[in-house]
Amino acid sequence: MKQIKLSYMAVMALGALTVFQACKPKNSKSAVGADAAAKAYVAPGEYDSYYNFVSGGFSGQMSAYGLPSGRLLRVIPVFSVDPEKGWGYNEETKPMLNTSHGFVPWDDLHHTELSQTNGETDGRWVFGNANNTPRVARIDLKTFRTAEIIELPNSAGNHSSPFITENTEYVVAGTRFSVPPDDVNGDVAINTYKQNFKGYISFIGVDKTSGKMDLSFQIECPGVNFDLSHAGKGKSHGWFFFSCYNTEQASTLLEVNASQKDKDFIMAVNWKKAEEYLKAGKARKVMAKYVHNVYNESTHSATSEMKNEVMVLSAKELKDICYMIPCPKSPHGCDVDPSGEYIVGSGKLAALIPVFSFDKIISAIGKKDFAGEYDGIPVIKYESALYGEVKKPGLGPLHTEFDGNGNAYTSFFVSSEVVKWNIKDLKVLDRISTYYSVGHLCIPGGDSKKPSPKYLIAYNKITKDRYLPTGPELSQSAQLIDISGDKMQMILDFPTIGEPHYAQGIPAEKIKDNQVKIFKIDENKHPYVAKGEAESKVVREGNKVHVYMTSIRSHFSPDNIEGIKMGDEVYFHVTNLEQDWDVPHGFAVKGALNAELLIMPGETQTLKWVPDRVGIFPMYCTDFCSALHQEMQGYIRVSPAGSTVPLTFSTGKAIPEATAATK
Ligand code: RUQ
Ligand code: CUA
């Protein structure tokens, strides 16, 4: 989002909008009420009342905080490797980060979206988007782990994603960059954007019970940048709304060239109609390579499957699925109110907020009240879709959330504030400064049919003087605002992991009692499981050595291994035999070129190790599991390639010297 400021500079340099400046709110220290501490205070031993799932931006992860305390509960690894949890390092999770480009260890996660049933958050899953190498992840809220990742073909910069329909029928994703589709020769001049670049919208079907995702279809749209989106709900269920910028179709210096037009578009998509066309055989089957990665909780392992085709509908040919609605100016956020009637477009460079009416959009479509076409897509007249405009709300509107009581809250990046306004009369009711340059907002349930209107969280891009400084980069920040009264009141600052973009909140009751506490050891179907110490063993297959290891407070079995030779590939398959909540064991071996394992009760995980020298290598448990945790250790002996030291292993007894030592 930092580039927005630059856009302003550029626009200001052009002399177009000289009134806009990024300004620093006054009274940054004294803006907190005396009772603020009590409102955010959660006593030791008490639970928070909400979970807050916050995107990590360029960290590629998602984090879970408690509200109102702002306590960090967990960083959930999603698109970036996480050595702390072995994510992307152990053999079981490596396939989760596989893509059609190969293993990708990093991405940029911008938006979190909780699953919904009947338009209300249901606490089952939370989805996240990979912005760079386009993917969507599903996180299971019973385990707080990434359960599935699907890649998106024909896409680049998966920003307008992942947004869901009101029964989680689909997770929807719009491409930020338009590019030549995957099945045509992409070796074209960049300045042929207008002819060759297309924008794809993806509809990922979600299985009602398992949550399993599948790319149902894509819609080929004109080449523009899709920025954000939200599903219709209630009366507008069946529709999806996307903000588009760069309708100028520029491929260079977008800060100037994509800010030419007075209005860009909100694209309204009738996805129920698209489904009908799909059923009626109107989609083309297109070759495209993309992967689908699934983590299986009974084998405790992930698989990565390469897909080869996708069904594509053309918005240009099937005239009545997509409609453009003019929206001033380079719209970013695209938000739908709890009733489904009002669609709010936030033009980053606009001095007002347009609010569109779903009823008016439908009647304009019925009457063909169009102002021509944009690249083959009908354009509805601005006035025919418009409910009204919020006048002079602030500078640089980005995102809007709703409280379910008829009010909307919009973030303003340039004027660093949150503005509360009434959806019906479009009057500004209140405003509060943020510190500084606020991006997304979150009200728990704030994009659903049933928000919980108690707290609003502002996610800020710049913190300057808010925290103790930490070198050139300062912490990003969230600020908690009490919205239960007429006046908004700031009650807490808390730093965040990575750069937060969107976040969602949910009452803790919907999640906290559904947690998986252990994995049943009897149900462990990992191919290298050892279900008890008696099953622990070491098996050589050529130069591969498989260690079927167990861990229990406070030892490994085996904990002495000899007969490993240079040139061997050693696989430590560690099964945690514990069947108690919150008793993971860790595993690390000296010189391993990956990370630790952190193995949950009843689970098996595998560390691959290729010894690089002859000698004795200690291994130990990394998670403080008992009073004798520090005793939970062992030794591995590595001998030269041609050595005759036999393969032996033991626990609790010294290996007889005769077999162990071949001097
Ligand atoms: S964005 S800070 Cu990546 Cu959702 Cu607006
Ligand atoms: Cu097991 Cu420490």
XYZ file of C-alpha atoms in Angstrom, residues 43 127 135 175 189 230 234 283 302 402 405 410 416-417 437 494 537 541 554 599 650 659:
22
model
C -7.234 -10.550 33.335
C -9.133 -18.821 3.720
C -2.971 -19.608 -4.766
C -6.342 -11.607 -10.890
C 5.438 -7.494 -26.737
C -17.065 -9.100 -2.124
C -29.352 -11.746 1.003
C -17.611 -23.285 -21.163
C 0.405 -33.897 2.194
C -20.351 -2.578 8.630
C -26.869 -1.212 12.857
C -14.408 3.560 5.983
C -5.215 8.623 8.484
C -8.676 8.230 9.912
C -2.042 5.550 7.257
C -0.807 -3.733 19.352
C 13.475 -49.743 14.540
C 17.240 -49.806 2.056
C 11.288 -38.103 28.372
C 5.377 -33.338 16.479
C 19.006 -49.348 21.068
C 29.214 -55.158 17.494
